[in-house]
Coordinates of N, CA and C in Angstrom, one line a residue:
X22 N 5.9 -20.3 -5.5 CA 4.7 -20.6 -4.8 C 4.0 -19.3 -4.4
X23 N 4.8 -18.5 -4.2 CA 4.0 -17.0 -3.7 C 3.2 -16.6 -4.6
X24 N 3.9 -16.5 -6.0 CA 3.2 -15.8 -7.2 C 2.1 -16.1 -7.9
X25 N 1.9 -17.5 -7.5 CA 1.2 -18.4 -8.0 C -0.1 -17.9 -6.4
X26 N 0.8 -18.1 -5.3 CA -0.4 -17.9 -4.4 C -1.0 -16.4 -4.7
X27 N -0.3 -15.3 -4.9 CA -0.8 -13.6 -5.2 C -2.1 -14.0 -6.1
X28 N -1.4 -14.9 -7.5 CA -2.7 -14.8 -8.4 C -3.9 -15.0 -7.6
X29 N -3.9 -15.9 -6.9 CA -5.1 -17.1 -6.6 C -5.6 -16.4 -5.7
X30 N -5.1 -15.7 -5.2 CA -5.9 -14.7 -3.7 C -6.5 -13.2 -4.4
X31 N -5.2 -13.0 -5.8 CA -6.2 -12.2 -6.5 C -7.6 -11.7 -6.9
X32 N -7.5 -13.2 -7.3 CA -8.6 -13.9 -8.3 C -10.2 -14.1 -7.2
X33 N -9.8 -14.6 -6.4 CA -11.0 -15.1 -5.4 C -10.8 -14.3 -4.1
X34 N -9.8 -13.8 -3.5 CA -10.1 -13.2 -2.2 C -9.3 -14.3 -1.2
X35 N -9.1 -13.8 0.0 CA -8.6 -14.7 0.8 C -9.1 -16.4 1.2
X36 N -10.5 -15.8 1.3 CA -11.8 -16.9 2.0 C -11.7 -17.8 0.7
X37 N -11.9 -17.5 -0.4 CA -12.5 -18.5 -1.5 C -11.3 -18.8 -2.2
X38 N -10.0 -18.4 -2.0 CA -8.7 -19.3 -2.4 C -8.7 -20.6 -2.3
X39 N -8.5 -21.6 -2.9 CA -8.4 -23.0 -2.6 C -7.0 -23.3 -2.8
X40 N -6.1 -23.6 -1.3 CA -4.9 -24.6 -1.5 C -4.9 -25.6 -2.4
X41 N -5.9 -26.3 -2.5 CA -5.8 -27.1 -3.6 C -5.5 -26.5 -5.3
X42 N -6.2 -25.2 -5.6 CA -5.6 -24.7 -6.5 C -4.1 -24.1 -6.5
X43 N -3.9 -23.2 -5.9 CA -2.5 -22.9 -5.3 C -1.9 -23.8 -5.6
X44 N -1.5 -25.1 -5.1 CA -0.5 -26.1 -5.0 C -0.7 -26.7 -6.5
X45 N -2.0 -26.8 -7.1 CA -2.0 -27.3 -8.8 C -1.0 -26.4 -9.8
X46 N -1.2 -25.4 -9.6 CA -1.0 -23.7 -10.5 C 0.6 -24.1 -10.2
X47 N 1.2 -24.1 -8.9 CA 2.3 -23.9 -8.3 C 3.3 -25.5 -8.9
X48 N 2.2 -26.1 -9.1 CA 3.1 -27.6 -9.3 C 3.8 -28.4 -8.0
X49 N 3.2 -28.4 -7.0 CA 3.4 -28.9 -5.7 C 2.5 -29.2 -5.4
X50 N 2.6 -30.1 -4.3 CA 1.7 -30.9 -3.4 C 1.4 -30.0 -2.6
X51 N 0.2 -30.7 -2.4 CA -1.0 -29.9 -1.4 C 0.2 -29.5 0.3
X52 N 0.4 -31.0 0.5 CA 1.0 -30.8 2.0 C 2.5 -30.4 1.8
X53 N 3.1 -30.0 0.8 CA 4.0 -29.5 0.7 C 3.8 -27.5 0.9
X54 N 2.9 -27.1 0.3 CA 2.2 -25.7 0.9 C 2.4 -25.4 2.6
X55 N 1.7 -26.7 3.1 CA 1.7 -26.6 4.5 C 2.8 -26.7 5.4
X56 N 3.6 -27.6 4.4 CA 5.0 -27.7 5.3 C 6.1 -26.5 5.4
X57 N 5.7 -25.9 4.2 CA 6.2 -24.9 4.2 C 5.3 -23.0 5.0
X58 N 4.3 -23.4 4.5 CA 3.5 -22.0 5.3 C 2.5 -22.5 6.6
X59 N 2.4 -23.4 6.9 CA 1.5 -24.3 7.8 C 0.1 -24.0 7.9
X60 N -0.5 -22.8 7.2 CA -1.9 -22.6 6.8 C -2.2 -21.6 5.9
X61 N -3.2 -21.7 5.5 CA -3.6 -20.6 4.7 C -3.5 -19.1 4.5
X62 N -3.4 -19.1 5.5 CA -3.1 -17.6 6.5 C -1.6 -17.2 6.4
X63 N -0.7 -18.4 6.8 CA 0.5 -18.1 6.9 C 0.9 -18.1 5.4
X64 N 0.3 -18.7 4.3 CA 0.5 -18.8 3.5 C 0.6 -17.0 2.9
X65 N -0.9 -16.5 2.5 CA -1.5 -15.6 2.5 C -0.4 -14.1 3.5
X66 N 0.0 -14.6 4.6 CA 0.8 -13.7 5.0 C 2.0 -13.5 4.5
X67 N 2.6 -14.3 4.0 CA 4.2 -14.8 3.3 C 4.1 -14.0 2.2
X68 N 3.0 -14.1 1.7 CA 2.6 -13.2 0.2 C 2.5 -11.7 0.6
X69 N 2.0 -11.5 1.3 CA 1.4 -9.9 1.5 C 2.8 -9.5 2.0
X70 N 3.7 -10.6 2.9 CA 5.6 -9.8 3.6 C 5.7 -9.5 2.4
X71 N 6.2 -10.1 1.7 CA 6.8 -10.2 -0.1 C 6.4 -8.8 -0.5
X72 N 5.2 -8.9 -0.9 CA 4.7 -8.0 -1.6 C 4.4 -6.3 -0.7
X73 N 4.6 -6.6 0.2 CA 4.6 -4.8 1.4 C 6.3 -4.6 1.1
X74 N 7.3 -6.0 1.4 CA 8.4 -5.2 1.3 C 9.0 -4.8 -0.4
X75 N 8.2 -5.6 -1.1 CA 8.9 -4.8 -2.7 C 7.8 -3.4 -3.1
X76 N 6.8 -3.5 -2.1 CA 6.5 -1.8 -2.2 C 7.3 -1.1 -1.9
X77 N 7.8 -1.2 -0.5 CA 8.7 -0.4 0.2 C 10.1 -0.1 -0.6
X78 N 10.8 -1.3 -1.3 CA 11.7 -1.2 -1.9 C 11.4 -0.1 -3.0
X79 N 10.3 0.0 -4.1 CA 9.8 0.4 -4.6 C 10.1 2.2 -4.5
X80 N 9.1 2.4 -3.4 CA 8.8 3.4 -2.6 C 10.8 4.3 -2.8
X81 N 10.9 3.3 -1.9 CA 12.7 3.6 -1.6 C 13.5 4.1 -2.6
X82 N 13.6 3.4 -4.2 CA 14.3 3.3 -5.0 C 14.0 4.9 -5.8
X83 N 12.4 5.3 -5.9 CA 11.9 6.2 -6.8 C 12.8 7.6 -5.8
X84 N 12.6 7.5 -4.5 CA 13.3 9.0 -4.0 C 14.6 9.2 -4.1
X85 N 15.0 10.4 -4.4 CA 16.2 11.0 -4.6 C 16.9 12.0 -3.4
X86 N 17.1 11.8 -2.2 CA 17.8 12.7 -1.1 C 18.1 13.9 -2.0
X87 N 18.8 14.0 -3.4 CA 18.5 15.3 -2.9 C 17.4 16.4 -3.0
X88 N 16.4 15.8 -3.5 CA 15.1 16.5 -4.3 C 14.7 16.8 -2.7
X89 N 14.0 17.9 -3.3 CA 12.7 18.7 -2.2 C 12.1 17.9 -1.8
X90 N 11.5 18.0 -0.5 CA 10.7 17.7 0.1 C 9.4 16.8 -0.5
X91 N 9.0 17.9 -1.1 CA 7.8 18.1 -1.7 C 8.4 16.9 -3.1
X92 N 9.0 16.8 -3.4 CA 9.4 16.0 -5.0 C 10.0 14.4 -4.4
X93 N 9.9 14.3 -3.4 CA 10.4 13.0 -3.0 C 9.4 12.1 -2.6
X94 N 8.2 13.5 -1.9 CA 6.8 12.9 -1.1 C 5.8 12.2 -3.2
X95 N 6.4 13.3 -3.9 CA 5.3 12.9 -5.4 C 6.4 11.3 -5.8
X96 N 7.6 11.7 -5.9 CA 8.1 10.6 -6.6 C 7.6 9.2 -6.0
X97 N 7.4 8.9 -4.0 CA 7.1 8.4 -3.5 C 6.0 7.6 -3.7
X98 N 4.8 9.0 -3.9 CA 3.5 8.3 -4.2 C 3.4 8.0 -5.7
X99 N 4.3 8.8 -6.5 CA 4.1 7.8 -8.0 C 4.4 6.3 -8.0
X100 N 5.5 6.0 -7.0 CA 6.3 4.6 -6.9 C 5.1 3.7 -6.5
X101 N 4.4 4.1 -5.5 CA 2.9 3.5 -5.0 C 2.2 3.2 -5.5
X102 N 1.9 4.2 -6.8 CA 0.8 4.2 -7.6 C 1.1 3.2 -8.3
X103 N 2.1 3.1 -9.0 CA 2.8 2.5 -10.3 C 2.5 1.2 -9.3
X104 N 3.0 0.8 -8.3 CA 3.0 -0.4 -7.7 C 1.5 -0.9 -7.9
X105 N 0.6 0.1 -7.1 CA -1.1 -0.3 -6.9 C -1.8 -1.0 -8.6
X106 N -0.8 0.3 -9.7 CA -1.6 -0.3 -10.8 C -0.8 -2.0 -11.9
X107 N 0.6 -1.9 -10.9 CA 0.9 -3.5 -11.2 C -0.1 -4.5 -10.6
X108 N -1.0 -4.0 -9.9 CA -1.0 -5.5 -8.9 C -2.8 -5.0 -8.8
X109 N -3.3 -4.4 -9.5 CA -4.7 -3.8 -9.6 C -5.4 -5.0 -8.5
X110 N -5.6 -6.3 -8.9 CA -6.3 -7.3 -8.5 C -5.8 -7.2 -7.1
X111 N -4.7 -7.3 -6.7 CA -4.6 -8.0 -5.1 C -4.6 -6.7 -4.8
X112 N -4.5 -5.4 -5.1 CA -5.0 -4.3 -3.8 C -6.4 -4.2 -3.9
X113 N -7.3 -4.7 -5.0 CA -8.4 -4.7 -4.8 C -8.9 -5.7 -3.7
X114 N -8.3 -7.1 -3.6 CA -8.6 -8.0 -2.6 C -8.3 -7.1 -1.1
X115 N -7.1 -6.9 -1.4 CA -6.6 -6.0 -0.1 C -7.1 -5.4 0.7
X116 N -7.5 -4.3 0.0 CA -8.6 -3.7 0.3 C -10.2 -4.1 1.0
X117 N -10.4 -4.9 0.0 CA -11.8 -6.3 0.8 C -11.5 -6.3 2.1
X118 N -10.3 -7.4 1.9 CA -10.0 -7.8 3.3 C -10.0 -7.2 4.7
X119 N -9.2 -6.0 4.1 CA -9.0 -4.9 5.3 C -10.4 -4.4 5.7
X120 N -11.4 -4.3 5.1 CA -12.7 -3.7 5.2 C -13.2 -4.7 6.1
X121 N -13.1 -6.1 5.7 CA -13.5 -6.9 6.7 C -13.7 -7.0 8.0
X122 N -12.4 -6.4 8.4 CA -12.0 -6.6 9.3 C -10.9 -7.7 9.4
X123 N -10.7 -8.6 10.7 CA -10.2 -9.5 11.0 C -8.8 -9.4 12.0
X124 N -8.4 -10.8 12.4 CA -7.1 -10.3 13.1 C -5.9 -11.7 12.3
X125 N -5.2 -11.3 13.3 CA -3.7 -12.3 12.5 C -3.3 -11.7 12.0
X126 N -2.0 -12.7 11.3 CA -1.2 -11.5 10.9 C -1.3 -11.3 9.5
X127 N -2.2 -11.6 8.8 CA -2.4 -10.7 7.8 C -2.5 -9.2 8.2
X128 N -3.4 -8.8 8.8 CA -3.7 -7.4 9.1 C -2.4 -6.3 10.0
X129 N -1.7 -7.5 10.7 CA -0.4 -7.0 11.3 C 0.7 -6.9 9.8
X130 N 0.7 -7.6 8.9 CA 1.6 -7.1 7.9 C 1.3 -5.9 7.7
X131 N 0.2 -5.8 7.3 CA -0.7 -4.4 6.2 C -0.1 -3.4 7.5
X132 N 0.0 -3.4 8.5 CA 0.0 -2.6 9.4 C 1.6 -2.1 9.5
X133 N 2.1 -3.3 9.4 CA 3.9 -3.0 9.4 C 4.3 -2.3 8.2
X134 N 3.7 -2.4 7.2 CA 4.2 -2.1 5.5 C 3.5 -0.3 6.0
X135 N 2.2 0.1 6.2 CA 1.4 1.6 6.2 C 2.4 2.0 7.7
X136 N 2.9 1.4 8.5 CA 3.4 2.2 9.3 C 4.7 2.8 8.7
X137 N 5.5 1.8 8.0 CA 6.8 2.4 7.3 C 6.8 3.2 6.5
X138 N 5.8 3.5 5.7 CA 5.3 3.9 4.9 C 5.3 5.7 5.8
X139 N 4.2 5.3 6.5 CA 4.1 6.7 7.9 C 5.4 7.2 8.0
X140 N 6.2 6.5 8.4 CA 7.6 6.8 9.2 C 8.7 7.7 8.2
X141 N 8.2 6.8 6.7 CA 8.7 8.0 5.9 C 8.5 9.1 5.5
X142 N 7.4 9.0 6.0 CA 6.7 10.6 5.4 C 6.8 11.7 6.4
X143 N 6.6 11.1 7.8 CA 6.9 11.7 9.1 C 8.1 12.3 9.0
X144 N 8.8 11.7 8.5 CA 10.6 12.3 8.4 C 11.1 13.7 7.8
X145 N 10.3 12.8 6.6 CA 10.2 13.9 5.5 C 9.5 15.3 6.1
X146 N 8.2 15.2 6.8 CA 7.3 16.0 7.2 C 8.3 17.1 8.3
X147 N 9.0 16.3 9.6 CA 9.9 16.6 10.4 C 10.7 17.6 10.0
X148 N 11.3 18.1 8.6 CA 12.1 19.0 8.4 C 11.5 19.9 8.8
X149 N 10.2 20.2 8.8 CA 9.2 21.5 8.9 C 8.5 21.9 10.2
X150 N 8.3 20.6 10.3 CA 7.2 20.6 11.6 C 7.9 20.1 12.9
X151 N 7.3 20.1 13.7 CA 7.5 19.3 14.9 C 6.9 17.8 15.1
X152 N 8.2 17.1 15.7 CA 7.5 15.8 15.4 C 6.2 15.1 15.4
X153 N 5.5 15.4 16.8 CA 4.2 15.4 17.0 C 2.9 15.4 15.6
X154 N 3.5 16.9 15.3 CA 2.7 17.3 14.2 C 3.1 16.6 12.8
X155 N 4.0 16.3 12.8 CA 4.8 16.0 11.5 C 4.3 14.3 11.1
X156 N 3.8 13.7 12.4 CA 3.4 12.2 12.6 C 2.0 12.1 12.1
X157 N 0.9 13.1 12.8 CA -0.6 13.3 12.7 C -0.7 13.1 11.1
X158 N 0.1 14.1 10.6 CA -0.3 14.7 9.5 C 0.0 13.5 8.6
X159 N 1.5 13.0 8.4 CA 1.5 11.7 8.1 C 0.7 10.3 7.8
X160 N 0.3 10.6 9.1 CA -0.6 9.3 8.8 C -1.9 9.6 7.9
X161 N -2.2 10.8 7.9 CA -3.1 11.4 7.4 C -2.8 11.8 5.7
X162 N -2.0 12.0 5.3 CA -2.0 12.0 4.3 C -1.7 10.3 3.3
X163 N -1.1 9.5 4.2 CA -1.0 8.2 3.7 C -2.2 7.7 3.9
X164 N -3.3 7.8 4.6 CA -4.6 7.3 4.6 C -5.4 7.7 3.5
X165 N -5.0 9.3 2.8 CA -5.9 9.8 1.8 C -4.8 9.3 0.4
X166 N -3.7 8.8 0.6 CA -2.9 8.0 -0.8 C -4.0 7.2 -1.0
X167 N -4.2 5.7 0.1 CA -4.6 4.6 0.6 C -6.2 4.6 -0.4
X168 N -6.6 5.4 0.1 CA -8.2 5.8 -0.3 C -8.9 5.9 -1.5
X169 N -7.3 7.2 -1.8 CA -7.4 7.8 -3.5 C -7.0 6.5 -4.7
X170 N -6.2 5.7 -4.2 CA -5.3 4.0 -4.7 C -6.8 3.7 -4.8
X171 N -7.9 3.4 -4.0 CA -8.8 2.3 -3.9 C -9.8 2.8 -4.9
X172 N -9.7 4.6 -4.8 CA -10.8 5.3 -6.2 C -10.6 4.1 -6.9
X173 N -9.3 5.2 -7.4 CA -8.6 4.6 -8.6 C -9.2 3.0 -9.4
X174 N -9.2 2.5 -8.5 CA -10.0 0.8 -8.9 C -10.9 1.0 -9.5
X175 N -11.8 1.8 -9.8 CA -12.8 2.2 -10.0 C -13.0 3.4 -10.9
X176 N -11.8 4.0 -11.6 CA -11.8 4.9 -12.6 C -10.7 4.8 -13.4
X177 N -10.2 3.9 -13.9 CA -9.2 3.4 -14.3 C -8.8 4.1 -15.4
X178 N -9.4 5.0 -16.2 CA -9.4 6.0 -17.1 C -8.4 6.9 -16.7
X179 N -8.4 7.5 -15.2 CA -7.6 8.5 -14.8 C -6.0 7.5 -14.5
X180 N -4.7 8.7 -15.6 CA -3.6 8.1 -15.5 C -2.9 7.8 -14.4
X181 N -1.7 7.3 -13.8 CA -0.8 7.3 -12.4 C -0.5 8.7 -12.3
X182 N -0.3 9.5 -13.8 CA 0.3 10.9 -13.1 C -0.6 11.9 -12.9
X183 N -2.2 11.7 -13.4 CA -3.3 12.5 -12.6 C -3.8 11.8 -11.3
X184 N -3.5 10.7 -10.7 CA -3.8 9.8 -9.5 C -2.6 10.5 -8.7
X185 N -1.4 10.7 -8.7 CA -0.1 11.5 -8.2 C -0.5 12.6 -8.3
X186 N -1.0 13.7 -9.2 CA -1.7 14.7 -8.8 C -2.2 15.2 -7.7
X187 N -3.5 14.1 -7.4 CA -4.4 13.9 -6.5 C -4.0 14.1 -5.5
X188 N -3.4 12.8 -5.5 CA -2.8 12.8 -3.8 C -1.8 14.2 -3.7
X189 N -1.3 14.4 -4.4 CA -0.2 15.7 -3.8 C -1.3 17.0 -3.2
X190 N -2.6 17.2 -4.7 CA -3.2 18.2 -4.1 C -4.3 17.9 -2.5
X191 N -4.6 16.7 -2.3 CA -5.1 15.9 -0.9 C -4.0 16.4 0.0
X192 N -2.7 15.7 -0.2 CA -2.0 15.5 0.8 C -0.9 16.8 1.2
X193 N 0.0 17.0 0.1 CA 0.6 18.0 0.1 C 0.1 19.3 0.3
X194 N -0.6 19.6 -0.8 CA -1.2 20.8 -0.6 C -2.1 21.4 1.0
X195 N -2.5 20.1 1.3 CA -3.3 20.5 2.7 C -2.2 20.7 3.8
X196 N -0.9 20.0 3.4 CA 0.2 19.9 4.4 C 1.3 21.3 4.3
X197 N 0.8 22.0 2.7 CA 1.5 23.3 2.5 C 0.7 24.8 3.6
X198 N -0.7 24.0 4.0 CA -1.3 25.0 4.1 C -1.0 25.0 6.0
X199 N -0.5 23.9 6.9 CA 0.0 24.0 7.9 C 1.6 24.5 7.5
X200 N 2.4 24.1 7.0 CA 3.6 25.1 6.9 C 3.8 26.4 6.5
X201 N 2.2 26.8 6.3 CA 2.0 28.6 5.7 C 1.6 29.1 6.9
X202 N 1.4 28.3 8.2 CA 0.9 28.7 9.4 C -1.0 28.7 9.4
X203 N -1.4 28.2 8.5 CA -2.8 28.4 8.1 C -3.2 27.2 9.1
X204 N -3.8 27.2 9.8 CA -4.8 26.0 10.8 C -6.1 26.2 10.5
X205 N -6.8 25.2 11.2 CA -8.2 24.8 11.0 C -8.4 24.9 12.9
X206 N -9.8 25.9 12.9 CA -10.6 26.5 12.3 C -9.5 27.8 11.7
X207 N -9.8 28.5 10.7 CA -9.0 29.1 9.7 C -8.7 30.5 10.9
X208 N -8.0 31.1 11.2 CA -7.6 32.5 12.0 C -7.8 33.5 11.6

């Protein structure tokens, strides 16, 4: 039912999904959907838990403890990419969505999946920095992954390992230039 729902929300977006298709595609009754997710939403959210935690699994699997810093944060964001460019369609919805706005828990998933996401990079960051700092920066370089993923939708020409580039030189490289002691405004 989920996979069948991913397609269908792919395809049209949250708003213009029809349960009625869902439950055709899926081979189930309509009110069997409901009995199980009790709306569209919960539906819709079941899909996005699913799909945040086999990113994270993803994410997880690609890093190596004992690689560098720096080679855990690329393998991390390759694992991301590689994920974003399995699922082209629903990060493109994703993305919609989130632009939307809105509340529920759709938006509280996306929130729980990008904070974990944060928390690891934070960690990572933490060998160097001070926590504080090590958090800012974090979210900050997972916001310019986030961003660089949504180019990407849109230049599809460029491979996962020049899109991993990217982000390292966005993210990393601006994060090499606080562990060089270099700040903004420049000293």
């Amino acid at each position: 039912m989920l996979t069948v729902a991913g397609e269908v929300f792919a395809a049209h977006g949250f708003h213009a999904a029809s349960m009625d298709e869902i439950a055709e595609r899926a081979d189930i009754s309509k009110p069997m959907l409901y009995a199980y997710f009790d709306s569209k939403e919960g539906l819709y959210a079941a899909y996005m838990q699913r799909t945040g935690d086999d990113l994270l699994a993803a994410m997880g699997a690609a890093v190596e403890p004992d690689l560098a810093a720096g080679e855990q944060v690329l393998a991390s964001m390759t694992a991301f990419l590689g994920f974003v460019d399995a699922h082209r369609p629903g990060w493109a919805v994703l993305q919609r969505e989130l632009a939307a706005g809105g509340s529920g828990s759709v938006p509280a998933g996306v929130a729980r999946v990008r904070a974990a996401i944060v928390r690891r990079m934070a960690v990572l960051l933490a060998e160097s920095l001070d926590e504080t700092l090590a958090d800012a920066l974090a979210h900050g370089f997972v916001g310019a992954g986030e961003s660089l993923a949504t180019w990407w939708l849109d230049h599809p020409e460029a491979t996962l390992e020049e899109m991993a580039a990217r982000i390292m030189e966005v993210g990393w490289v601006g994060v090499g230039g606080v562990l060089d002691g270099r700040r903004w405004p420049a000293r």
